[in-house]
PDB file of C-alpha atoms in Angstrom:
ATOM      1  CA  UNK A   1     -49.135  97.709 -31.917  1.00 48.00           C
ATOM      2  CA  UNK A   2     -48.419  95.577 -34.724  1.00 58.00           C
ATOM      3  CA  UNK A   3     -50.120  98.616 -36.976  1.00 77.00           C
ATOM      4  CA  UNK A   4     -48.089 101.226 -35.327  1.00 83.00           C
ATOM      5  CA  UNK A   5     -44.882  99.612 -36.319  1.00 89.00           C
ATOM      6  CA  UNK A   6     -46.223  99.381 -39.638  1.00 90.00           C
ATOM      7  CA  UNK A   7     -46.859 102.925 -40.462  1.00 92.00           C
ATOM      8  CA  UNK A   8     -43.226 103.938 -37.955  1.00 93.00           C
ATOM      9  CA  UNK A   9     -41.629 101.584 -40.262  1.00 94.00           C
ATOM     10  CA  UNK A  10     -42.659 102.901 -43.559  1.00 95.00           C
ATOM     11  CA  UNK A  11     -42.074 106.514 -42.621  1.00 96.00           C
ATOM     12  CA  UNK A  12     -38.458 105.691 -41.470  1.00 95.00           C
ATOM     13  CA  UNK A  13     -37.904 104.580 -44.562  1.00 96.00           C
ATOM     14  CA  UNK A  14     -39.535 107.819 -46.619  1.00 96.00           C
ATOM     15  CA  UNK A  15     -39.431 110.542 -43.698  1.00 94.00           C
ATOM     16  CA  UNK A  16     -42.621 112.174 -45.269  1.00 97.00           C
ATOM     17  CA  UNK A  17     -43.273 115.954 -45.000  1.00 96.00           C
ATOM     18  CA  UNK A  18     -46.472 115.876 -44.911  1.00 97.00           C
ATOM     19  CA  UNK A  19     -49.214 113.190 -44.286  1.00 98.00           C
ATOM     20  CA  UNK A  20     -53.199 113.976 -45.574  1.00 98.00           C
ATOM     21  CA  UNK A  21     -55.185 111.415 -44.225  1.00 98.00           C
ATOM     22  CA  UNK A  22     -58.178 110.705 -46.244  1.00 95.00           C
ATOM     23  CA  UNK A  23     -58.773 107.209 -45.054  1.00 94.00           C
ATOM     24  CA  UNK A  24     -62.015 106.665 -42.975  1.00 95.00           C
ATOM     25  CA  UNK A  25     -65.000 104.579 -42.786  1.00 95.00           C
ATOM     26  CA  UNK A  26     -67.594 106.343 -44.513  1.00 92.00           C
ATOM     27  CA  UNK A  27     -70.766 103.943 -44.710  1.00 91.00           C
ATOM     28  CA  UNK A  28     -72.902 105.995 -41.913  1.00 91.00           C
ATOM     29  CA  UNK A  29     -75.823 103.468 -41.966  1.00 91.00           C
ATOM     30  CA  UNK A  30     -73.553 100.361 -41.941  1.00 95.00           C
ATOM     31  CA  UNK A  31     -71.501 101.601 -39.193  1.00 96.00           C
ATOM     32  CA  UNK A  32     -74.095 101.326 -36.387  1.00 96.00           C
ATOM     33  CA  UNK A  33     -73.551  97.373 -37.345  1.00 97.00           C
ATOM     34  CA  UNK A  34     -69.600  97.686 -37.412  1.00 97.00           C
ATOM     35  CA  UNK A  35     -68.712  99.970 -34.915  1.00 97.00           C
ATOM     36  CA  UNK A  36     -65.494  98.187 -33.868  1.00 97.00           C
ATOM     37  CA  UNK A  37     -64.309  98.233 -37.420  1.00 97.00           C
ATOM     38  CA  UNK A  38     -65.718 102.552 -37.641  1.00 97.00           C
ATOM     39  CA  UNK A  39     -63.503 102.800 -34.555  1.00 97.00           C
ATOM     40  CA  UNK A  40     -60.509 101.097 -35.606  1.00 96.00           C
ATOM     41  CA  UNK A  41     -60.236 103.163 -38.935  1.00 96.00           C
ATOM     42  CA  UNK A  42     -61.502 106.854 -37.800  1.00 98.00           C
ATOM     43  CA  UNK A  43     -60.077 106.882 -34.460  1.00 97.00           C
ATOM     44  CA  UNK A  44     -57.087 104.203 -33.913  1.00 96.00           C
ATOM     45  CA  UNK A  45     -55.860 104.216 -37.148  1.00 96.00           C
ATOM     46  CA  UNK A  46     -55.681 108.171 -36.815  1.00 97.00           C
ATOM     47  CA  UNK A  47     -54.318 108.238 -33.359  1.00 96.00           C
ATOM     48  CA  UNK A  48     -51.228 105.989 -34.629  1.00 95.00           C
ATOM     49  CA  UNK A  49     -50.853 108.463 -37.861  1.00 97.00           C
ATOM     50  CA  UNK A  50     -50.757 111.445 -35.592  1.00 97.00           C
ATOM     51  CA  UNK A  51     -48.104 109.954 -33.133  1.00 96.00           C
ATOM     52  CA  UNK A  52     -46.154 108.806 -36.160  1.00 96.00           C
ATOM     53  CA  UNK A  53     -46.110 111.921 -37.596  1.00 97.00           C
ATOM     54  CA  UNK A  54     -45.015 113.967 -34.041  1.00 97.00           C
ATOM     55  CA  UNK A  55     -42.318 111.166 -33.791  1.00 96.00           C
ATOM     56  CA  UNK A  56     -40.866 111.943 -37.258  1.00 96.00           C
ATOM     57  CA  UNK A  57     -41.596 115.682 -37.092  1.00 96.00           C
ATOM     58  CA  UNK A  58     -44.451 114.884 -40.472  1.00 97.00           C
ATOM     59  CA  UNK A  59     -47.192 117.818 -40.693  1.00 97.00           C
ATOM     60  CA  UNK A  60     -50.354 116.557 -40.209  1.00 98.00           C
ATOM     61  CA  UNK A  61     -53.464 116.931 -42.533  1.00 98.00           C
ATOM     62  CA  UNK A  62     -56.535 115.303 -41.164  1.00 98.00           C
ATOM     63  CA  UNK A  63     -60.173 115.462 -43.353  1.00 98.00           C
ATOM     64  CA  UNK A  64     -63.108 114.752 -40.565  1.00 98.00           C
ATOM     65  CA  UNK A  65     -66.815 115.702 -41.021  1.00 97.00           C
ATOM     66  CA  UNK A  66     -69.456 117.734 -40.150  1.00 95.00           C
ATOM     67  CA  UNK A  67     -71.291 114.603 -38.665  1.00 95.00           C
ATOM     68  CA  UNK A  68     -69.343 115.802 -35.414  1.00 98.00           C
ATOM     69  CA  UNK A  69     -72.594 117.744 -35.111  1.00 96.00           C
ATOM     70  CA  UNK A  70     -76.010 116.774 -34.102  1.00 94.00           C
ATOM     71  CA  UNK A  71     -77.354 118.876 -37.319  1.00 88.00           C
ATOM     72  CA  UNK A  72     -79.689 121.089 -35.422  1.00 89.00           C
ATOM     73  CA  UNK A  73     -77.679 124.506 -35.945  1.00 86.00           C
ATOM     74  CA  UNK A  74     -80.135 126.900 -38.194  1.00 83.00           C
ATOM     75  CA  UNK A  75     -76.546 128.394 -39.028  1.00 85.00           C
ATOM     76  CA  UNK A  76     -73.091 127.519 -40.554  1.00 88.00           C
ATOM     77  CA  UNK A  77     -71.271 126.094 -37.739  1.00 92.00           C
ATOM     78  CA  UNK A  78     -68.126 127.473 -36.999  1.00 95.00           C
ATOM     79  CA  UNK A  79     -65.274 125.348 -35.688  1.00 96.00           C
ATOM     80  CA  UNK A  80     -65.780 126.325 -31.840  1.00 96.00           C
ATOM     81  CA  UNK A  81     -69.199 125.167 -31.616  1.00 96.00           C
ATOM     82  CA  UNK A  82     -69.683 122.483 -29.303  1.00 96.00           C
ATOM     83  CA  UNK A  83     -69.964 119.188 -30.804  1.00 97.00           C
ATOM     84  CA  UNK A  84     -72.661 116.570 -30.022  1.00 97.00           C
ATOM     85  CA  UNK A  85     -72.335 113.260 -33.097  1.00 97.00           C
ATOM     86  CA  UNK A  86     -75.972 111.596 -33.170  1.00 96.00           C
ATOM     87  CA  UNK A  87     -74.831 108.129 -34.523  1.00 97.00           C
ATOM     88  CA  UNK A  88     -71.748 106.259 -34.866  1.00 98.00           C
ATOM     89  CA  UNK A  89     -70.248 107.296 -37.805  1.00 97.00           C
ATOM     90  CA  UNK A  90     -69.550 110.842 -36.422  1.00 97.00           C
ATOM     91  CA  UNK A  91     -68.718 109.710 -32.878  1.00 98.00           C
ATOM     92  CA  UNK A  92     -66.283 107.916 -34.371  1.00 98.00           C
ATOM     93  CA  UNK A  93     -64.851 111.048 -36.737  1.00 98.00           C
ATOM     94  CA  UNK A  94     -64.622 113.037 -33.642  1.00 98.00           C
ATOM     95  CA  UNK A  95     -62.991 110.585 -31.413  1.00 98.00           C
ATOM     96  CA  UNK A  96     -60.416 110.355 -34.276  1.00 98.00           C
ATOM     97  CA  UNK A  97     -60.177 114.490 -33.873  1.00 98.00           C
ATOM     98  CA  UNK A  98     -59.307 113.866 -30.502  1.00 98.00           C
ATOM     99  CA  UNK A  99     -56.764 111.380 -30.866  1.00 98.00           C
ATOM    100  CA  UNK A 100     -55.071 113.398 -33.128  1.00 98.00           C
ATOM    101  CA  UNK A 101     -55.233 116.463 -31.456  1.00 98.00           C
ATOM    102  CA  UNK A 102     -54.122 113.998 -28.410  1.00 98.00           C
ATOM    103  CA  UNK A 103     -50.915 112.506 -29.691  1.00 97.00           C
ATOM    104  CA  UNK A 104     -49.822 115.366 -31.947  1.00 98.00           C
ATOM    105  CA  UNK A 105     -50.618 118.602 -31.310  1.00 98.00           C
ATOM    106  CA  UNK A 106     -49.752 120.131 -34.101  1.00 97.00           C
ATOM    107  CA  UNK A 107     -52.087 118.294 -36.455  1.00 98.00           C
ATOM    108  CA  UNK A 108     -54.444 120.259 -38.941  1.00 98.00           C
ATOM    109  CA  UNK A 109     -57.929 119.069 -38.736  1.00 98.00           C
ATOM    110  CA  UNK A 110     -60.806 119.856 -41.925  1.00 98.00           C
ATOM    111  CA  UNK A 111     -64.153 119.164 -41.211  1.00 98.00           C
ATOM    112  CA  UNK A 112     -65.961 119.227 -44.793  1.00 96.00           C
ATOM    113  CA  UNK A 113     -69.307 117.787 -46.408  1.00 92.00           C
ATOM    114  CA  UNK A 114     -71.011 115.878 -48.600  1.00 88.00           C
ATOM    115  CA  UNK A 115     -68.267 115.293 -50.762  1.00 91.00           C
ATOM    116  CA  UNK A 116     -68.124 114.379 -54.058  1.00 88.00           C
ATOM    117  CA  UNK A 117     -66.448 113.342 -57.263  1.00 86.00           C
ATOM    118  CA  UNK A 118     -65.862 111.405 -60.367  1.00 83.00           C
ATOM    119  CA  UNK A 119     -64.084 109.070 -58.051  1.00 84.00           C
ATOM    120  CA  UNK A 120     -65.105 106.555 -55.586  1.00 81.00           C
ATOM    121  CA  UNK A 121     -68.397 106.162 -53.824  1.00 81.00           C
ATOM    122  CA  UNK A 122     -70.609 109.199 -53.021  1.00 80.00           C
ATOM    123  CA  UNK A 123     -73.776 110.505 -53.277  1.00 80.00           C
ATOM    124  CA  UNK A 124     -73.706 112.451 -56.732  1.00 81.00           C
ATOM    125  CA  UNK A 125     -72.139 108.864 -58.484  1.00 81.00           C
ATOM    126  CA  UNK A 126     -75.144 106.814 -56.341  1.00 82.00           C
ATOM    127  CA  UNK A 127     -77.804 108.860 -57.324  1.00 81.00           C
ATOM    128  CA  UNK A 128     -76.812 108.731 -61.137  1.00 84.00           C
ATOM    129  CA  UNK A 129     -76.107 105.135 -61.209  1.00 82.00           C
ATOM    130  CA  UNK A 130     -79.744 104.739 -59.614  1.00 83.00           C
ATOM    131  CA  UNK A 131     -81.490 106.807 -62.224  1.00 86.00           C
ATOM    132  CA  UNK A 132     -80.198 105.034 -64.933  1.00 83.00           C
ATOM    133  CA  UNK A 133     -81.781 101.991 -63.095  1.00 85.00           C
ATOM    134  CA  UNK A 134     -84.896 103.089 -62.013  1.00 83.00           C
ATOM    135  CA  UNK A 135     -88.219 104.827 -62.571  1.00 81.00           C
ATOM    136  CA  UNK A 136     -88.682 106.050 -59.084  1.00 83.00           C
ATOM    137  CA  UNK A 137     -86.322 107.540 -56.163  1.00 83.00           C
ATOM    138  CA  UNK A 138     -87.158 108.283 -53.132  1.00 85.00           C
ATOM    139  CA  UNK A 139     -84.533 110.715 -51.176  1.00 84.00           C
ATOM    140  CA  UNK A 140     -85.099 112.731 -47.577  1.00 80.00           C
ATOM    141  CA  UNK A 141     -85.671 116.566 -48.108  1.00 79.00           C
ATOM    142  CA  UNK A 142     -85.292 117.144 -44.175  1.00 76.00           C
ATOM    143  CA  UNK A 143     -81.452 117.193 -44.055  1.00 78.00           C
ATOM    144  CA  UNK A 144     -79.268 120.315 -45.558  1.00 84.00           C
ATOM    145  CA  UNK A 145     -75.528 121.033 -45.953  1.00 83.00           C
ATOM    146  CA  UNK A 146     -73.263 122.212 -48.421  1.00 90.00           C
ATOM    147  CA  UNK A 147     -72.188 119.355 -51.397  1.00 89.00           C
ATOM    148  CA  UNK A 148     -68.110 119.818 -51.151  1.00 93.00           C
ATOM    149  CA  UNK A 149     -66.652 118.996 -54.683  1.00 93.00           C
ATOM    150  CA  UNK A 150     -63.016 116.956 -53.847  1.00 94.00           C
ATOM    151  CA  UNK A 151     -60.850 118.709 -56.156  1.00 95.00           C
ATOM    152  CA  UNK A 152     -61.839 121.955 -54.465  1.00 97.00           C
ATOM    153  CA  UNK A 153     -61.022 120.025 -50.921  1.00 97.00           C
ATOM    154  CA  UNK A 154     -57.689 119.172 -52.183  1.00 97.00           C
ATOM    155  CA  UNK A 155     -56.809 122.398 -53.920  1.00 97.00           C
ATOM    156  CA  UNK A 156     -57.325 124.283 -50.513  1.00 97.00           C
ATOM    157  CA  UNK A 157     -54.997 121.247 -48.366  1.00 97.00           C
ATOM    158  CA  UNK A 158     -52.867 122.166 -51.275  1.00 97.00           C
ATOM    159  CA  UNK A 159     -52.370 125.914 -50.633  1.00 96.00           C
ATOM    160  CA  UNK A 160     -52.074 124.952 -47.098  1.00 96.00           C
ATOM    161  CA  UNK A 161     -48.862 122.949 -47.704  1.00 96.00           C
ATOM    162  CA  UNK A 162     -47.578 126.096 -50.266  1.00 95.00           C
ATOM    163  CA  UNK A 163     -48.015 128.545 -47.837  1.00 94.00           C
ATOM    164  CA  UNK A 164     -46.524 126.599 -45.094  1.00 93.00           C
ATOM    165  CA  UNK A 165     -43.320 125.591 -47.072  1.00 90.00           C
ATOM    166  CA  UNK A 166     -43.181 129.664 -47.309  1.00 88.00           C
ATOM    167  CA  UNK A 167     -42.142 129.869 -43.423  1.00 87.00           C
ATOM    168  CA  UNK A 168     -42.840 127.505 -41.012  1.00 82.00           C
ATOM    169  CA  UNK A 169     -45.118 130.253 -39.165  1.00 88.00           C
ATOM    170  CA  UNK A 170     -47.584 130.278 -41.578  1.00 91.00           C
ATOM    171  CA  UNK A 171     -48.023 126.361 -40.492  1.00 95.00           C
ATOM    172  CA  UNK A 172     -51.318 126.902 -38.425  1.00 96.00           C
ATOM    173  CA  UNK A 173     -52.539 124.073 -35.821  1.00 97.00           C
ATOM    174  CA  UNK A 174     -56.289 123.359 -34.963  1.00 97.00           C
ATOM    175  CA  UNK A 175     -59.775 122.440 -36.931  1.00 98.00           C
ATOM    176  CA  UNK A 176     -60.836 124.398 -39.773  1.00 98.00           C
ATOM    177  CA  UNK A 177     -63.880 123.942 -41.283  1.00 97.00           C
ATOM    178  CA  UNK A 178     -64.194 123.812 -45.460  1.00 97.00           C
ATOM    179  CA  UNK A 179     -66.820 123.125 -47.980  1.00 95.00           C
ATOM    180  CA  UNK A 180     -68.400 125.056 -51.338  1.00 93.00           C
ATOM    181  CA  UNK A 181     -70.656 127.627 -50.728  1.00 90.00           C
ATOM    182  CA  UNK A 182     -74.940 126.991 -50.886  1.00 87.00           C
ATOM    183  CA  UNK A 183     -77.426 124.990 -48.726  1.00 88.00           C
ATOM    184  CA  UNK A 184     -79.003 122.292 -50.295  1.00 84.00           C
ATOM    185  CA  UNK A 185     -81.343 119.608 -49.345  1.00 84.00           C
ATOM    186  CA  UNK A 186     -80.705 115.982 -50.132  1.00 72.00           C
ATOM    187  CA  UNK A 187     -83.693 115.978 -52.653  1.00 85.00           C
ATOM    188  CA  UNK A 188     -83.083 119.059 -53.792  1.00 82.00           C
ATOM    189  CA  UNK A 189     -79.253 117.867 -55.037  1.00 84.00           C
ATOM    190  CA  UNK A 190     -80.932 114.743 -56.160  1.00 84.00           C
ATOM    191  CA  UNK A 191     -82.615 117.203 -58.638  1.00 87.00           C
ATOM    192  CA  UNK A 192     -80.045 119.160 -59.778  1.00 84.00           C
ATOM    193  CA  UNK A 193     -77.828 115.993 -60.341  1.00 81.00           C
ATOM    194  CA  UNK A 194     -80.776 114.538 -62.957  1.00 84.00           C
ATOM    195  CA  UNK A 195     -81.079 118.040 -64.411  1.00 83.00           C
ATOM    196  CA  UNK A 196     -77.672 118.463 -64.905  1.00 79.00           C
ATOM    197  CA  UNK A 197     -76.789 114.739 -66.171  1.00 77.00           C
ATOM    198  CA  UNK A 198     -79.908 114.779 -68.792  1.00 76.00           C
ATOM    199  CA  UNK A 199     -78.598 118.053 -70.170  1.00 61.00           C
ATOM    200  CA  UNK A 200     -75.162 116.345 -71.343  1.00 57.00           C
TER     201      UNK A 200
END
């Protein structure tokens, strides 16, 4: 509650038109240790943001994941498919889907991968901080999915906050799913990241 009041009290005070929430608990490993803590910030915390943003008539812009799925699809999945997460960290995205969808309808939902960027902690930054380190890697080649650069994420939220300030129609509820195009293994982007960051 004391959260809730929090986040009503700071959009009284702005009256935001639109909220993007990129907050979440990303460490998929670590979360099977903290799930209380994967809960509170992927579900609860999103839960309040949606019913915040219904209360002050905010549009909603929520990034989830692709960990929704169980990862056995031999095909892109599209954003009807039925979702089954095998570990915490995407039981918790999806619950925060639901709570969104919950307590404000009108909420836009992206599920995206394997993001990356110059910025914070991912994959791409990991893997080139640990091959200036070491002589050896070892990374899965068993798991696929399309690496999602961030600034194309946010260009795309971007246009969807043009187009809606256009005419309110063009404001569209529901889950969307977004990433760059190609399949790629985890090895095989390990790779292409030493490849690419020798040639500079």
């Amino acid at each position: 509650i004391h959260h809730f009041e929090t986040v009503r009290n700071f959009f009284e005070i702005t009256k935001p038109q639109f909220c993007i929430n990129c907050a979440a608990y990303t460490a998929v490993d670590k979360a099977e240790e903290e799930k209380d803590l994967a809960f509170q910030i992927n579900a609860e915390a999103v839960g309040v943001l949606a019913a915040v943003c219904q209360k002050y008539s905010t549009q909603f812009i929520h990034i989830s994941t692709d960990y929704v799925f169980d990862g056995t699809a031999t095909a892109p999945y599209k954003e009807d498919a039925v979702t089954n997460p095998v570990n915490t960290y995407g039981a918790t995205k999806l619950k925060g889907e639901q709570e969104a969808l919950q307590y404000n309808p009108s909420s836009i939902i992206i599920r995206t991968s394997w993001v990356y960027s110059e910025f914070g902690k991912n994959f791409v930054k990991t893997m080139m901080k640990l091959m200036s380190e070491r002589e050896e890697l070892k990374v899965v080649n068993d798991q696929v999915g399309s690496p999602t650069y961030a600034a194309d994420l946010a260009e795309a939220i971007l246009r969807i906050i043009n187009v809606s300030q256009t005419s309110s129609s063009n404001w569209q509820p529901g889950i969307y799913h977004f990433s760059n195009s190609g399949i790629i293994s985890w090895y095989d982007f390990a790779v292409a990241i030493k490849e690419i960051s020798e040639s500079k």
